[in-house]
PDB file of C-alpha atoms in Angstrom:
ATOM      1  CA  UNK A  10     -31.614  -2.869  13.294  1.00  0.00           C
ATOM      2  CA  UNK A  11     -30.151   0.395  14.241  1.00  0.00           C
ATOM      3  CA  UNK A  12     -28.475   3.000  11.886  1.00  0.00           C
ATOM      4  CA  UNK A  13     -24.945   1.842  12.697  1.00  0.00           C
ATOM      5  CA  UNK A  14     -25.561  -1.917  12.139  1.00  0.00           C
ATOM      6  CA  UNK A  15     -27.325  -1.132   8.892  1.00  0.00           C
ATOM      7  CA  UNK A  16     -24.421   0.910   7.548  1.00  0.00           C
ATOM      8  CA  UNK A  17     -21.873  -1.674   8.661  1.00  0.00           C
ATOM      9  CA  UNK A  18     -24.026  -4.431   7.071  1.00  0.00           C
ATOM     10  CA  UNK A  19     -24.405  -2.484   3.735  1.00  0.00           C
ATOM     11  CA  UNK A  20     -20.569  -1.794   3.750  1.00  0.00           C
ATOM     12  CA  UNK A  21     -19.851  -5.542   4.294  1.00  0.00           C
ATOM     13  CA  UNK A  22     -22.348  -6.513   1.593  1.00  0.00           C
ATOM     14  CA  UNK A  23     -20.857  -3.987  -0.772  1.00  0.00           C
ATOM     15  CA  UNK A  24     -17.258  -5.300  -0.174  1.00  0.00           C
ATOM     16  CA  UNK A  25     -18.584  -8.806  -0.921  1.00  0.00           C
ATOM     17  CA  UNK A  26     -20.362  -7.828  -4.019  1.00  0.00           C
ATOM     18  CA  UNK A  27     -17.351  -5.790  -5.230  1.00  0.00           C
ATOM     19  CA  UNK A  28     -15.097  -8.785  -4.472  1.00  0.00           C
ATOM     20  CA  UNK A  29     -17.430 -11.143  -6.381  1.00  0.00           C
ATOM     21  CA  UNK A  30     -17.570  -8.550  -9.289  1.00  0.00           C
ATOM     22  CA  UNK A  31     -13.633  -8.452  -9.267  1.00  0.00           C
ATOM     23  CA  UNK A  32     -13.401 -12.153  -9.434  1.00  0.00           C
ATOM     24  CA  UNK A  33     -15.973 -12.331 -12.176  1.00  0.00           C
ATOM     25  CA  UNK A  34     -14.041  -9.755 -14.094  1.00  0.00           C
ATOM     26  CA  UNK A  35     -10.815 -11.755 -13.524  1.00  0.00           C
ATOM     27  CA  UNK A  36      -9.125  -9.019 -11.531  1.00  0.00           C
ATOM     28  CA  UNK A  37      -7.937 -11.369  -8.829  1.00  0.00           C
ATOM     29  CA  UNK A  38      -6.013 -14.256 -10.060  1.00  0.00           C
ATOM     30  CA  UNK A  39      -4.987 -16.106  -6.864  1.00  0.00           C
ATOM     31  CA  UNK A  40      -1.367 -15.292  -7.815  1.00  0.00           C
ATOM     32  CA  UNK A  41       1.000 -14.611  -4.830  1.00  0.00           C
ATOM     33  CA  UNK A  42       2.781 -11.500  -4.971  1.00  0.00           C
ATOM     34  CA  UNK A  43       6.401 -11.134  -4.324  1.00  0.00           C
ATOM     35  CA  UNK A  44       8.601  -8.238  -3.637  1.00  0.00           C
ATOM     36  CA  UNK A  45      12.249  -8.318  -2.182  1.00  0.00           C
ATOM     37  CA  UNK A  46      15.315  -6.119  -2.096  1.00  0.00           C
ATOM     38  CA  UNK A  47      16.889  -3.560   0.223  1.00  0.00           C
ATOM     39  CA  UNK A  48      14.843  -0.689   1.840  1.00  0.00           C
ATOM     40  CA  UNK A  49      16.133   2.815   1.816  1.00  0.00           C
ATOM     41  CA  UNK A  50      18.153   2.155   5.093  1.00  0.00           C
ATOM     42  CA  UNK A  51      19.844  -0.738   3.448  1.00  0.00           C
ATOM     43  CA  UNK A  52      17.871  -3.338   5.428  1.00  0.00           C
ATOM     44  CA  UNK A  53      16.645  -6.567   3.615  1.00  0.00           C
ATOM     45  CA  UNK A  54      12.986  -6.417   2.913  1.00  0.00           C
ATOM     46  CA  UNK A  55      10.993  -9.361   1.582  1.00  0.00           C
ATOM     47  CA  UNK A  56       7.055  -9.473   1.272  1.00  0.00           C
ATOM     48  CA  UNK A  57       7.042 -12.920   2.660  1.00  0.00           C
ATOM     49  CA  UNK A  58       8.148 -11.470   5.995  1.00  0.00           C
ATOM     50  CA  UNK A  59       4.686  -9.865   6.296  1.00  0.00           C
ATOM     51  CA  UNK A  60       2.643 -12.998   5.674  1.00  0.00           C
ATOM     52  CA  UNK A  61      -0.539 -13.032   7.912  1.00  0.00           C
ATOM     53  CA  UNK A  62      -1.004  -9.330   7.527  1.00  0.00           C
ATOM     54  CA  UNK A  63      -2.730  -7.110   5.031  1.00  0.00           C
ATOM     55  CA  UNK A  64      -0.205  -5.184   3.064  1.00  0.00           C
ATOM     56  CA  UNK A  65      -0.698  -1.854   1.088  1.00  0.00           C
ATOM     57  CA  UNK A  66       2.012  -1.713  -1.545  1.00  0.00           C
ATOM     58  CA  UNK A  67       2.023   1.770  -3.136  1.00  0.00           C
ATOM     59  CA  UNK A  68       4.129   2.660  -6.178  1.00  0.00           C
ATOM     60  CA  UNK A  69       5.008   6.376  -6.187  1.00  0.00           C
ATOM     61  CA  UNK A  70       7.515   8.957  -7.443  1.00  0.00           C
ATOM     62  CA  UNK A  71       9.068  11.822  -5.463  1.00  0.00           C
ATOM     63  CA  UNK A  72       7.582  14.553  -7.674  1.00  0.00           C
ATOM     64  CA  UNK A  73       4.062  13.266  -7.922  1.00  0.00           C
ATOM     65  CA  UNK A  74       1.588  15.496  -6.067  1.00  0.00           C
ATOM     66  CA  UNK A  75      -1.158  12.925  -6.183  1.00  0.00           C
ATOM     67  CA  UNK A  76       1.268  10.309  -4.779  1.00  0.00           C
ATOM     68  CA  UNK A  77       2.253  12.624  -1.903  1.00  0.00           C
ATOM     69  CA  UNK A  78      -1.277  13.286  -0.917  1.00  0.00           C
ATOM     70  CA  UNK A  79      -2.147   9.570  -0.938  1.00  0.00           C
ATOM     71  CA  UNK A  80       1.017   8.689   1.028  1.00  0.00           C
ATOM     72  CA  UNK A  81       0.148  11.317   3.793  1.00  0.00           C
ATOM     73  CA  UNK A  82      -3.213   9.629   4.237  1.00  0.00           C
ATOM     74  CA  UNK A  83      -1.800   6.110   4.019  1.00  0.00           C
ATOM     75  CA  UNK A  84       0.897   7.158   6.599  1.00  0.00           C
ATOM     76  CA  UNK A  85      -1.951   8.182   8.963  1.00  0.00           C
ATOM     77  CA  UNK A  86      -3.753   4.871   8.372  1.00  0.00           C
ATOM     78  CA  UNK A  87      -0.516   2.990   8.928  1.00  0.00           C
ATOM     79  CA  UNK A  88       0.180   4.843  12.207  1.00  0.00           C
ATOM     80  CA  UNK A  89      -3.209   4.086  13.545  1.00  0.00           C
ATOM     81  CA  UNK A  90      -3.439   0.429  12.217  1.00  0.00           C
ATOM     82  CA  UNK A  91       0.126  -1.044  12.479  1.00  0.00           C
ATOM     83  CA  UNK A  92      -0.912  -3.026  15.655  1.00  0.00           C
ATOM     84  CA  UNK A  93      -3.940  -4.481  13.535  1.00  0.00           C
ATOM     85  CA  UNK A  94      -1.822  -6.596  11.313  1.00  0.00           C
ATOM     86  CA  UNK A  95      -1.414  -3.939   8.624  1.00  0.00           C
ATOM     87  CA  UNK A  96       1.725  -3.013   6.828  1.00  0.00           C
ATOM     88  CA  UNK A  97       2.356  -0.161   4.379  1.00  0.00           C
ATOM     89  CA  UNK A  98       5.277  -0.616   1.808  1.00  0.00           C
ATOM     90  CA  UNK A  99       6.346   2.126  -0.513  1.00  0.00           C
ATOM     91  CA  UNK A 100       7.919   1.375  -3.901  1.00  0.00           C
ATOM     92  CA  UNK A 101       9.647   4.332  -5.289  1.00  0.00           C
ATOM     93  CA  UNK A 102       9.569   4.450  -9.151  1.00  0.00           C
ATOM     94  CA  UNK A 103      11.994   7.416  -9.739  1.00  0.00           C
ATOM     95  CA  UNK A 104      14.668   6.742 -12.358  1.00  0.00           C
ATOM     96  CA  UNK A 105      17.282   8.689 -10.437  1.00  0.00           C
ATOM     97  CA  UNK A 106      18.291   7.445  -7.028  1.00  0.00           C
ATOM     98  CA  UNK A 107      18.906  11.019  -5.998  1.00  0.00           C
ATOM     99  CA  UNK A 108      15.253  11.708  -6.055  1.00  0.00           C
ATOM    100  CA  UNK A 109      14.682   8.912  -3.713  1.00  0.00           C
ATOM    101  CA  UNK A 110      17.496  10.008  -1.442  1.00  0.00           C
ATOM    102  CA  UNK A 111      15.844  13.466  -1.250  1.00  0.00           C
ATOM    103  CA  UNK A 112      12.472  11.830  -0.426  1.00  0.00           C
ATOM    104  CA  UNK A 113      13.998   9.690   2.206  1.00  0.00           C
ATOM    105  CA  UNK A 114      15.891  12.576   3.775  1.00  0.00           C
ATOM    106  CA  UNK A 115      12.744  14.719   3.812  1.00  0.00           C
ATOM    107  CA  UNK A 116      10.723  11.965   5.490  1.00  0.00           C
ATOM    108  CA  UNK A 117      13.361  11.333   7.954  1.00  0.00           C
ATOM    109  CA  UNK A 118      13.424  14.917   9.080  1.00  0.00           C
ATOM    110  CA  UNK A 119       9.602  15.371   8.885  1.00  0.00           C
ATOM    111  CA  UNK A 120       8.312  12.064  10.643  1.00  0.00           C
ATOM    112  CA  UNK A 121       9.238  10.258  13.751  1.00  0.00           C
ATOM    113  CA  UNK A 122      10.734   6.738  13.329  1.00  0.00           C
ATOM    114  CA  UNK A 123       7.364   5.007  14.211  1.00  0.00           C
ATOM    115  CA  UNK A 124       5.605   6.932  11.405  1.00  0.00           C
ATOM    116  CA  UNK A 125       7.932   5.937   8.616  1.00  0.00           C
ATOM    117  CA  UNK A 126       7.200   2.972   6.542  1.00  0.00           C
ATOM    118  CA  UNK A 127       9.533   0.646   4.594  1.00  0.00           C
ATOM    119  CA  UNK A 128      10.327   2.035   1.201  1.00  0.00           C
ATOM    120  CA  UNK A 129      12.329   0.294  -1.691  1.00  0.00           C
ATOM    121  CA  UNK A 130      13.597   1.725  -4.938  1.00  0.00           C
ATOM    122  CA  UNK A 131      12.207  -0.390  -7.846  1.00  0.00           C
ATOM    123  CA  UNK A 132      15.311   0.355  -9.960  1.00  0.00           C
ATOM    124  CA  UNK A 133      17.747  -0.795  -7.443  1.00  0.00           C
ATOM    125  CA  UNK A 134      20.193  -3.691  -8.286  1.00  0.00           C
ATOM    126  CA  UNK A 135      18.782  -6.854  -6.842  1.00  0.00           C
ATOM    127  CA  UNK A 136      15.144  -5.559  -6.470  1.00  0.00           C
ATOM    128  CA  UNK A 137      12.596  -8.167  -7.504  1.00  0.00           C
ATOM    129  CA  UNK A 138       8.848  -7.959  -7.744  1.00  0.00           C
ATOM    130  CA  UNK A 139       6.049  -9.524  -9.822  1.00  0.00           C
ATOM    131  CA  UNK A 140       3.623  -6.539  -9.727  1.00  0.00           C
ATOM    132  CA  UNK A 141       4.126  -6.024 -13.481  1.00  0.00           C
ATOM    133  CA  UNK A 142       4.109  -2.792 -15.269  1.00  0.00           C
ATOM    134  CA  UNK A 143       2.930   0.186 -13.323  1.00  0.00           C
ATOM    135  CA  UNK A 144       1.400   2.593 -15.874  1.00  0.00           C
ATOM    136  CA  UNK A 145      -0.259   5.132 -13.644  1.00  0.00           C
ATOM    137  CA  UNK A 146       1.094   6.963 -10.496  1.00  0.00           C
ATOM    138  CA  UNK A 147       0.295   6.425  -7.825  1.00  0.00           C
ATOM    139  CA  UNK A 148      -0.729   2.706  -7.984  1.00  0.00           C
ATOM    140  CA  UNK A 149      -1.693   0.816  -5.043  1.00  0.00           C
ATOM    141  CA  UNK A 150      -2.085  -3.080  -4.366  1.00  0.00           C
ATOM    142  CA  UNK A 151      -3.857  -4.338  -1.314  1.00  0.00           C
ATOM    143  CA  UNK A 152      -2.412  -7.697  -0.607  1.00  0.00           C
ATOM    144  CA  UNK A 153      -4.284 -10.113   1.841  1.00  0.00           C
ATOM    145  CA  UNK A 154      -2.769 -12.127   4.639  1.00  0.00           C
ATOM    146  CA  UNK A 155      -2.081 -15.029   2.157  1.00  0.00           C
ATOM    147  CA  UNK A 156      -0.148 -12.602  -0.093  1.00  0.00           C
ATOM    148  CA  UNK A 157      -2.945 -12.506  -2.794  1.00  0.00           C
ATOM    149  CA  UNK A 158      -4.418  -9.451  -4.424  1.00  0.00           C
ATOM    150  CA  UNK A 159      -7.538  -8.105  -2.699  1.00  0.00           C
ATOM    151  CA  UNK A 160      -7.781  -5.155  -5.044  1.00  0.00           C
ATOM    152  CA  UNK A 161      -5.690  -2.778  -7.129  1.00  0.00           C
ATOM    153  CA  UNK A 162      -6.225   1.013  -7.429  1.00  0.00           C
ATOM    154  CA  UNK A 163      -4.544   3.073 -10.254  1.00  0.00           C
ATOM    155  CA  UNK A 164      -4.636   6.727  -9.241  1.00  0.00           C
ATOM    156  CA  UNK A 165      -5.837   8.222  -6.003  1.00  0.00           C
ATOM    157  CA  UNK A 166      -7.132   5.822  -3.235  1.00  0.00           C
ATOM    158  CA  UNK A 167     -11.081   6.369  -3.283  1.00  0.00           C
ATOM    159  CA  UNK A 168     -13.344   6.420  -0.125  1.00  0.00           C
ATOM    160  CA  UNK A 169     -14.597   2.865  -0.748  1.00  0.00           C
ATOM    161  CA  UNK A 170     -11.003   1.656  -1.105  1.00  0.00           C
ATOM    162  CA  UNK A 171     -10.451   2.947   2.514  1.00  0.00           C
ATOM    163  CA  UNK A 172     -13.525   1.054   3.718  1.00  0.00           C
ATOM    164  CA  UNK A 173     -12.441  -2.137   2.064  1.00  0.00           C
ATOM    165  CA  UNK A 174      -8.919  -1.837   3.515  1.00  0.00           C
ATOM    166  CA  UNK A 175     -10.272  -1.123   7.041  1.00  0.00           C
ATOM    167  CA  UNK A 176     -12.690  -3.983   6.888  1.00  0.00           C
ATOM    168  CA  UNK A 177      -9.923  -6.327   5.656  1.00  0.00           C
ATOM    169  CA  UNK A 178      -8.140  -5.748   8.970  1.00  0.00           C
ATOM    170  CA  UNK A 179     -10.969  -7.848  10.729  1.00  0.00           C
TER     171      UNK A 179
END
């Protein structure tokens, strides 16, 4: 076995073991996640519309430096993997809609349209989701093609999270 095959095999084994460990610890429940509302452009957004894809749902605020760092990396991953059945959804947690509007204006000016991912405001009238209380920012949920939780990360995305996310794309 060459070095590349060994590393790939080790990563796949590690993902399998971490998934088994997560199941043993009750971290994945088989619950189907839901999210619906209007995105920042006023367009209807529903997580169900992304069935059959891996979805990274990231909860953030406008003034969170760690969130900004993670979203930069996630945007790069999104751009490179949108054609691989991958979707990035942002859920803004700011209390004040003005902060979200400033974020949206900045991203509209800074990034071409194909690099902007759908973002919703969690405090918007009509917004619904069943992700529960988000106590740490950023918080990221990776949802599989069946809309079930693969894993959750509170705080910064870790190196092995990127590996698991990439491998989930098949």
